[in-house]
Amino acid sequence: MVELSREKLLWMYQKMVEIRKFDLKVDELFKKNMIWGTCHLYVGEEATAVGTCAALESGDYITSTHRGHGHCIAKGADIKRMMAELLGKETGYCKGRGGSMHIVDVSTGNLGANGIVGAGIPIATGAALASKRRKDGKVTVCFFGDGAVNVGPFHESLNMASIWKLPVVYVCENNQYAMSTSVQKATAVRDIAVRGQSYDMPGVVVDGNDVIAVFETVSEAVNRARRGEGPTLVESKTYRFFGHSKSDPRVYRSREEEQMWMAKDPIPRFANLLKEKEIATEEELKSIDELVDKEMEEALEFALNSPLPKLEEIAKYVYA
Ligand SMILES: Cc1ncc(C[n+]2csc(CCOP(=O)(O)OP(=O)(O)O)c2C)c(N)n1
């Protein structure tokens, strides 16, 4: 806490609130049939994206997942362009062709969300290899879920990153479920972090609903990577408050379990800390909340006023 300025702490609070309000707005728009397809909400996991991105320099890279809105916002994406993308508009990050799972923003070092589970892991490893060869001093953070730790590319990538001592931090967002499959049923080890040992890299478990703990853990891993000492596997234990995607009635978990995790909501928890430490008053936090409400309304207005792609150009920019 001591090494963080008030400005940075308030930035962290604002980003968490932006992620929450963005996804709640997206949920509302879905229910009104204004967004089509599917999407995966990040509500409940905000502390992982924000604590992690707060540990990075602006030139560093991230790779994201199918649940990527939070990563994009924490790395500095333009919320107007994100909203436009979800509404299929020409002003969106992929000119409205990609939607929720394909937001990429190279200007902020975000190498892209990804609909294929685990596919960001080799991409991040490749980016880190490029940084090492170029000696550009950049670190790549790779976000992925607990479901991704059982795919081959996870194991291949961690092995190579360790052999070559690449500047990469693997951040596993263990939100307890891969669709309807609980992590206990699908994964042999109790803590995913122990898999770091197989590849001779540190594996650390962190409370993923505590933004400061995430910041501190990832900062240490980033510093290690920047010193040329190689990768780290961070397991951030957290929970998604909503279902897997839009059509999930959550029959595989109990309402009691959900309530237990919601009591650990990372946003009020951080707000209480900021008040306790006299970093911000209730009124100051409220004014941040109001500012973000306004930001969301403006983003929606921008998206609604943006043009749809022209029908004759619909296949333009589509490569697969
Ligand atoms: C290679 C691959 N297999 C299966 C799917 C279908 N699928 C989409 S999301 C998902 C679960 C992912 O769970 P996890 O990695 O834990 O991320 P979370 O959704 O919990 O954030 C699956 C199996 C896919 N998109 N890609």
Short mmCIF file of C-alpha atoms and ligand atoms in Angstrom, two decimals:
data_model
loop_
_atom_site.label_atom_id
_atom_site.label_comp_id
_atom_site.label_asym_id
_atom_site.label_seq_id
_atom_site.Cartn_x
_atom_site.Cartn_y
_atom_site.Cartn_z
CA MET A 1 0.00 0.00 0.00
CA VAL A 2 2.82 2.39 0.91
CA GLU A 3 4.44 2.36 -2.51
CA LEU A 4 1.19 3.33 -4.23
CA SER A 5 0.28 6.97 -4.68
CA ARG A 6 -3.24 8.20 -3.88
CA GLU A 7 -3.64 8.94 -7.57
CA LYS A 8 -2.82 5.36 -8.51
CA LEU A 9 -5.11 3.90 -5.84
CA LEU A 10 -7.99 6.01 -7.08
CA TRP A 11 -7.17 5.02 -10.65
CA MET A 12 -7.43 1.38 -9.55
CA TYR A 13 -10.78 2.03 -7.91
CA GLN A 14 -12.10 3.83 -10.99
CA LYS A 15 -10.98 1.04 -13.35
CA MET A 16 -12.70 -1.59 -11.18
CA VAL A 17 -15.90 0.43 -11.21
CA GLU A 18 -15.62 0.96 -14.98
CA ILE A 19 -15.30 -2.79 -15.55
CA ARG A 20 -18.27 -3.53 -13.29
CA LYS A 21 -20.51 -0.88 -14.82
CA PHE A 22 -19.46 -1.72 -18.38
CA ASP A 23 -20.45 -5.36 -17.94
CA LEU A 24 -23.68 -4.52 -16.11
CA LYS A 25 -24.57 -2.23 -19.01
CA VAL A 26 -23.71 -4.99 -21.49
CA ASP A 27 -25.97 -7.37 -19.57
CA GLU A 28 -28.78 -4.82 -19.77
CA LEU A 29 -28.28 -4.33 -23.52
CA PHE A 30 -28.30 -8.09 -24.08
CA LYS A 31 -31.59 -8.41 -22.28
CA LYS A 32 -32.99 -5.69 -24.55
CA ASN A 33 -31.74 -7.60 -27.63
CA MET A 34 -29.45 -4.74 -28.55
CA ILE A 35 -26.37 -7.01 -28.52
CA TRP A 36 -26.42 -10.33 -30.35
CA GLY A 37 -24.36 -13.48 -30.19
CA THR A 38 -22.94 -14.31 -26.80
CA CYS A 39 -20.67 -12.71 -24.27
CA HIS A 40 -18.94 -13.58 -21.03
CA LEU A 41 -19.18 -11.13 -18.16
CA TYR A 42 -16.25 -10.35 -15.86
CA VAL A 43 -18.35 -9.17 -12.91
CA GLY A 44 -16.72 -10.28 -9.64
CA GLU A 45 -13.22 -10.67 -11.08
CA GLU A 46 -12.29 -6.99 -11.42
CA ALA A 47 -9.46 -7.05 -8.87
CA THR A 48 -7.43 -9.50 -10.96
CA ALA A 49 -7.39 -7.42 -14.15
CA VAL A 50 -6.82 -4.14 -12.34
CA GLY A 51 -4.25 -5.35 -9.78
CA THR A 52 -2.32 -7.02 -12.61
CA CYS A 53 -2.41 -4.15 -15.10
CA ALA A 54 -1.49 -1.70 -12.32
CA ALA A 55 1.78 -3.62 -12.01
CA LEU A 56 2.65 -3.03 -15.69
CA GLU A 57 4.26 -0.17 -17.61
CA SER A 58 2.17 1.28 -20.42
CA GLY A 59 4.43 -0.32 -23.08
CA ASP A 60 4.06 -3.83 -21.65
CA TYR A 61 1.81 -6.39 -23.34
CA ILE A 62 -1.16 -8.47 -22.30
CA THR A 63 -3.07 -11.28 -23.95
CA SER A 64 -6.70 -11.73 -23.01
CA THR A 65 -9.42 -14.41 -23.08
CA HIS A 66 -13.06 -14.89 -24.10
CA ARG A 67 -13.90 -13.08 -20.81
CA GLY A 68 -11.82 -10.10 -21.78
CA HIS A 69 -13.72 -6.85 -21.18
CA GLY A 70 -11.99 -6.33 -17.83
CA HIS A 71 -8.51 -6.89 -19.22
CA CYS A 72 -9.13 -4.41 -22.05
CA ILE A 73 -10.41 -1.69 -19.70
CA ALA A 74 -7.65 -2.22 -17.14
CA LYS A 75 -5.01 -1.91 -19.90
CA GLY A 76 -6.51 1.39 -21.03
CA ALA A 77 -8.93 0.60 -23.86
CA ASP A 78 -11.36 3.27 -25.05
CA ILE A 79 -14.75 2.33 -23.61
CA LYS A 80 -16.59 4.06 -26.47
CA ARG A 81 -14.86 1.86 -29.04
CA MET A 82 -15.51 -1.25 -26.92
CA MET A 83 -19.21 -0.46 -26.68
CA ALA A 84 -19.35 0.21 -30.42
CA GLU A 85 -17.69 -3.15 -31.07
CA LEU A 86 -20.24 -5.01 -28.98
CA LEU A 87 -23.05 -3.26 -30.83
CA GLY A 88 -21.53 -4.28 -34.18
CA LYS A 89 -20.67 -0.73 -35.26
CA GLU A 90 -18.03 0.45 -37.73
CA THR A 91 -16.35 2.58 -34.99
CA GLY A 92 -15.61 -0.48 -32.85
CA TYR A 93 -12.16 -1.99 -32.28
CA CYS A 94 -12.72 -4.57 -35.05
CA LYS A 95 -15.10 -2.38 -37.05
CA GLY A 96 -17.96 -4.28 -35.47
CA ARG A 97 -16.95 -7.58 -37.06
CA GLY A 98 -15.40 -9.18 -33.97
CA GLY A 99 -17.71 -8.44 -31.05
CA SER A 100 -17.07 -9.20 -27.42
CA MET A 101 -14.41 -11.90 -27.82
CA HIS A 102 -12.12 -10.24 -30.36
CA ILE A 103 -11.17 -6.87 -28.95
CA VAL A 104 -7.55 -6.05 -29.66
CA ASP A 105 -5.88 -2.73 -28.93
CA VAL A 106 -2.25 -2.71 -29.94
CA SER A 107 -1.96 0.97 -28.96
CA THR A 108 -2.29 -0.03 -25.28
CA GLY A 109 -0.28 -3.26 -25.65
CA ASN A 110 -3.37 -5.48 -25.66
CA LEU A 111 -2.55 -8.25 -28.13
CA GLY A 112 -6.10 -9.48 -28.16
CA ALA A 113 -9.00 -11.34 -26.65
CA ASN A 114 -9.52 -14.88 -27.89
CA GLY A 115 -12.46 -17.25 -28.24
CA ILE A 116 -10.29 -20.37 -28.17
CA VAL A 117 -9.56 -21.53 -24.65
CA GLY A 118 -5.81 -21.38 -23.97
CA ALA A 119 -4.93 -19.90 -27.36
CA GLY A 120 -3.56 -16.70 -25.82
CA ILE A 121 -0.88 -18.65 -23.94
CA PRO A 122 1.43 -19.37 -26.92
CA ILE A 123 0.75 -15.86 -28.26
CA ALA A 124 1.96 -14.31 -24.99
CA THR A 125 4.95 -16.64 -24.94
CA GLY A 126 5.81 -15.59 -28.49
CA ALA A 127 5.50 -11.92 -27.61
CA ALA A 128 7.84 -12.44 -24.66
CA LEU A 129 10.32 -14.27 -26.92
CA ALA A 130 10.20 -11.30 -29.32
CA SER A 131 10.86 -8.90 -26.43
CA LYS A 132 13.82 -10.95 -25.27
CA ARG A 133 15.34 -11.03 -28.75
CA ARG A 134 14.70 -7.34 -29.34
CA LYS A 135 15.91 -6.46 -25.83
CA ASP A 136 13.03 -3.98 -25.55
CA GLY A 137 12.62 -4.47 -21.78
CA LYS A 138 8.91 -5.24 -22.08
CA VAL A 139 7.01 -7.82 -20.05
CA THR A 140 3.96 -9.75 -21.28
CA VAL A 141 1.16 -10.78 -18.97
CA CYS A 142 -0.93 -13.72 -20.13
CA PHE A 143 -4.45 -14.03 -18.70
CA PHE A 144 -6.28 -17.37 -18.89
CA GLY A 145 -8.90 -19.31 -16.93
CA ASP A 146 -8.66 -22.46 -14.83
CA GLY A 147 -10.13 -24.40 -17.79
CA ALA A 148 -7.08 -23.49 -19.88
CA VAL A 149 -4.55 -25.19 -17.61
CA ASN A 150 -5.49 -28.60 -18.95
CA VAL A 151 -4.83 -27.87 -22.63
CA GLY A 152 -1.55 -28.79 -24.30
CA PRO A 153 -0.46 -25.24 -25.22
CA PHE A 154 -0.37 -24.32 -21.51
CA HIS A 155 2.23 -27.01 -20.80
CA GLU A 156 4.23 -26.46 -23.99
CA SER A 157 4.35 -22.72 -23.48
CA LEU A 158 5.36 -22.80 -19.82
CA ASN A 159 8.12 -25.26 -20.61
CA MET A 160 9.55 -23.10 -23.39
CA ALA A 161 9.22 -19.89 -21.40
CA SER A 162 11.19 -21.46 -18.58
CA ILE A 163 13.94 -22.90 -20.78
CA TRP A 164 14.44 -19.54 -22.47
CA LYS A 165 13.82 -17.45 -19.32
CA LEU A 166 11.24 -15.32 -21.10
CA PRO A 167 9.83 -12.09 -19.63
CA VAL A 168 6.28 -13.38 -19.20
CA VAL A 169 3.86 -13.65 -16.28
CA TYR A 170 1.13 -16.28 -16.55
CA VAL A 171 -1.95 -15.14 -14.63
CA CYS A 172 -4.50 -17.91 -14.16
CA GLU A 173 -7.88 -16.50 -13.21
CA ASN A 174 -9.25 -19.39 -11.21
CA ASN A 175 -12.94 -18.46 -11.00
CA GLN A 176 -13.69 -22.06 -9.95
CA TYR A 177 -15.54 -23.19 -13.10
CA ALA A 178 -14.89 -23.88 -16.77
CA MET A 179 -18.43 -23.52 -18.11
CA SER A 180 -20.22 -25.98 -15.78
CA THR A 181 -17.17 -28.01 -14.77
CA SER A 182 -15.74 -27.23 -11.37
CA VAL A 183 -11.99 -26.98 -11.06
CA GLN A 184 -11.93 -29.80 -8.46
CA LYS A 185 -13.53 -32.20 -10.93
CA ALA A 186 -11.29 -31.31 -13.86
CA THR A 187 -7.88 -30.62 -12.39
CA ALA A 188 -5.73 -33.11 -10.49
CA VAL A 189 -3.94 -30.58 -8.28
CA ARG A 190 -5.62 -28.51 -5.58
CA ASP A 191 -3.69 -25.35 -6.37
CA ILE A 192 -2.99 -24.67 -10.03
CA ALA A 193 0.04 -22.65 -8.90
CA VAL A 194 1.92 -25.86 -8.03
CA ARG A 195 2.15 -26.63 -11.73
CA GLY A 196 4.86 -23.95 -11.88
CA GLN A 197 7.17 -26.51 -10.20
CA SER A 198 6.95 -28.80 -13.24
CA TYR A 199 8.50 -26.04 -15.29
CA ASP A 200 10.94 -24.76 -12.66
CA MET A 201 9.22 -21.43 -12.19
CA PRO A 202 7.69 -19.86 -9.08
CA GLY A 203 3.98 -20.63 -8.64
CA VAL A 204 2.10 -18.27 -6.35
CA VAL A 205 -1.50 -18.30 -5.10
CA VAL A 206 -3.12 -14.93 -4.50
CA ASP A 207 -6.52 -13.81 -3.21
CA GLY A 208 -7.98 -12.64 -6.50
CA ASN A 209 -10.61 -10.47 -4.83
CA ASP A 210 -7.97 -8.34 -3.10
CA VAL A 211 -6.67 -5.83 -5.64
CA ILE A 212 -3.67 -4.81 -3.52
CA ALA A 213 -2.60 -8.43 -2.99
CA VAL A 214 -2.86 -9.04 -6.74
CA PHE A 215 -0.85 -5.88 -7.44
CA GLU A 216 1.90 -6.90 -5.01
CA THR A 217 2.15 -10.48 -6.26
CA VAL A 218 2.15 -9.56 -9.94
CA SER A 219 4.61 -6.68 -9.35
CA GLU A 220 7.12 -9.14 -7.91
CA ALA A 221 6.65 -11.46 -10.89
CA VAL A 222 6.97 -8.56 -13.35
CA ASN A 223 10.17 -7.34 -11.68
CA ARG A 224 11.61 -10.84 -11.84
CA ALA A 225 10.73 -11.07 -15.54
CA ARG A 226 12.25 -7.65 -16.23
CA ARG A 227 15.47 -8.65 -14.47
CA GLY A 228 15.79 -11.51 -16.96
CA GLU A 229 15.02 -14.22 -14.38
CA GLY A 230 12.15 -15.74 -16.34
CA PRO A 231 8.46 -16.51 -15.99
CA THR A 232 6.13 -16.89 -12.99
CA LEU A 233 2.78 -18.64 -12.70
CA VAL A 234 0.28 -16.65 -10.61
CA GLU A 235 -3.01 -18.27 -9.61
CA SER A 236 -5.60 -15.67 -8.71
CA LYS A 237 -8.47 -17.31 -6.81
CA THR A 238 -11.71 -15.54 -7.62
CA TYR A 239 -15.32 -16.07 -8.77
CA ARG A 240 -17.60 -14.94 -11.56
CA PHE A 241 -20.86 -13.65 -10.18
CA PHE A 242 -22.85 -14.37 -13.37
CA GLY A 243 -23.19 -17.58 -15.37
CA HIS A 244 -20.58 -18.68 -17.89
CA SER A 245 -22.25 -16.81 -20.74
CA LYS A 246 -25.66 -15.50 -21.66
CA SER A 247 -27.53 -18.79 -21.60
CA ASP A 248 -26.33 -20.32 -18.34
CA PRO A 249 -28.87 -21.00 -15.55
CA ARG A 250 -26.05 -21.96 -13.10
CA VAL A 251 -27.51 -25.33 -12.07
CA TYR A 252 -24.03 -26.69 -11.33
CA ARG A 253 -23.50 -24.46 -8.28
CA SER A 254 -25.52 -23.45 -5.24
CA ARG A 255 -26.96 -20.03 -4.45
CA GLU A 256 -25.26 -20.31 -1.01
CA GLU A 257 -21.86 -20.64 -2.67
CA GLU A 258 -22.61 -17.57 -4.80
CA GLN A 259 -23.64 -15.57 -1.72
CA MET A 260 -20.46 -16.59 0.07
CA TRP A 261 -18.35 -15.19 -2.79
CA MET A 262 -20.48 -12.09 -3.27
CA ALA A 263 -19.76 -11.22 0.36
CA LYS A 264 -16.13 -10.99 -0.81
CA ASP A 265 -17.00 -8.59 -3.65
CA PRO A 266 -13.68 -6.91 -4.56
CA ILE A 267 -15.17 -3.44 -5.12
CA PRO A 268 -16.81 -2.66 -1.75
CA ARG A 269 -13.85 -4.39 -0.15
CA PHE A 270 -11.42 -1.97 -1.80
CA ALA A 271 -13.73 0.99 -1.14
CA ASN A 272 -13.71 0.13 2.59
CA LEU A 273 -9.93 -0.06 2.59
CA LEU A 274 -9.62 3.34 0.90
CA LYS A 275 -11.95 4.85 3.50
CA GLU A 276 -10.27 3.12 6.46
CA LYS A 277 -6.84 4.36 5.36
CA GLU A 278 -8.33 7.84 4.80
CA ILE A 279 -7.28 7.83 1.16
CA ALA A 280 -10.76 8.77 -0.01
CA THR A 281 -14.04 9.76 1.59
CA GLU A 282 -17.41 8.21 0.87
CA GLU A 283 -18.30 11.32 -1.18
CA GLU A 284 -15.13 11.11 -3.26
CA LEU A 285 -15.82 7.48 -4.11
CA LYS A 286 -19.41 8.33 -4.92
CA SER A 287 -18.27 11.02 -7.32
CA ILE A 288 -16.04 8.46 -9.08
CA ASP A 289 -19.09 6.16 -9.38
CA GLU A 290 -21.10 9.02 -10.90
CA LEU A 291 -18.31 9.91 -13.30
CA VAL A 292 -18.23 6.30 -14.50
CA ASP A 293 -22.04 6.25 -14.92
CA LYS A 294 -21.67 9.27 -17.19
CA GLU A 295 -18.82 7.61 -19.07
CA MET A 296 -21.04 4.56 -19.74
CA GLU A 297 -23.93 6.69 -20.97
CA GLU A 298 -21.56 8.56 -23.30
CA ALA A 299 -20.12 5.30 -24.59
CA LEU A 300 -23.59 3.98 -25.34
CA GLU A 301 -24.59 7.19 -27.05
CA PHE A 302 -21.42 7.07 -29.16
CA ALA A 303 -22.14 3.46 -30.13
CA LEU A 304 -25.79 4.09 -30.92
CA ASN A 305 -24.89 7.08 -33.10
CA SER A 306 -22.19 5.16 -34.98
CA PRO A 307 -22.92 3.61 -38.38
CA LEU A 308 -23.32 -0.11 -38.96
CA PRO A 309 -20.91 -1.62 -41.50
CA LYS A 310 -22.18 -1.32 -45.07
CA LEU A 311 -23.72 -4.58 -46.27
CA GLU A 312 -21.45 -4.69 -49.35
CA GLU A 313 -18.38 -4.35 -47.07
CA ILE A 314 -19.41 -6.90 -44.47
CA ALA A 315 -16.69 -9.39 -45.42
CA LYS A 316 -14.00 -6.68 -45.50
CA TYR A 317 -11.47 -7.12 -42.65
CA VAL A 318 -12.65 -10.71 -42.05
CA TYR A 319 -9.77 -13.13 -42.49
CA ALA A 320 -11.12 -16.46 -41.28
C1 LIG B 1 -10.22 -25.11 -27.32
C2 LIG B 1 -11.62 -24.83 -26.83
N1 LIG B 1 -12.33 -25.80 -26.23
C3 LIG B 1 -13.57 -25.55 -25.78
C4 LIG B 1 -14.14 -24.30 -25.95
C5 LIG B 1 -15.54 -24.02 -25.40
N2 LIG B 1 -15.39 -23.19 -24.20
C6 LIG B 1 -15.58 -21.85 -24.25
S1 LIG B 1 -15.27 -21.12 -22.77
C7 LIG B 1 -14.95 -22.60 -22.04
C8 LIG B 1 -14.59 -22.67 -20.56
C9 LIG B 1 -13.41 -21.87 -20.21
O1 LIG B 1 -13.20 -21.91 -18.84
P1 LIG B 1 -12.00 -21.13 -18.19
O2 LIG B 1 -10.78 -21.30 -19.01
O3 LIG B 1 -11.92 -21.57 -16.77
O4 LIG B 1 -12.41 -19.61 -18.29
P2 LIG B 1 -13.65 -18.87 -17.63
O5 LIG B 1 -14.79 -18.99 -18.60
O6 LIG B 1 -13.92 -19.54 -16.34
O7 LIG B 1 -13.20 -17.45 -17.48
C10 LIG B 1 -15.03 -23.64 -22.95
C11 LIG B 1 -14.79 -25.06 -22.61
C12 LIG B 1 -13.38 -23.32 -26.60
N3 LIG B 1 -13.86 -22.09 -26.79
N4 LIG B 1 -12.12 -23.58 -27.01
#
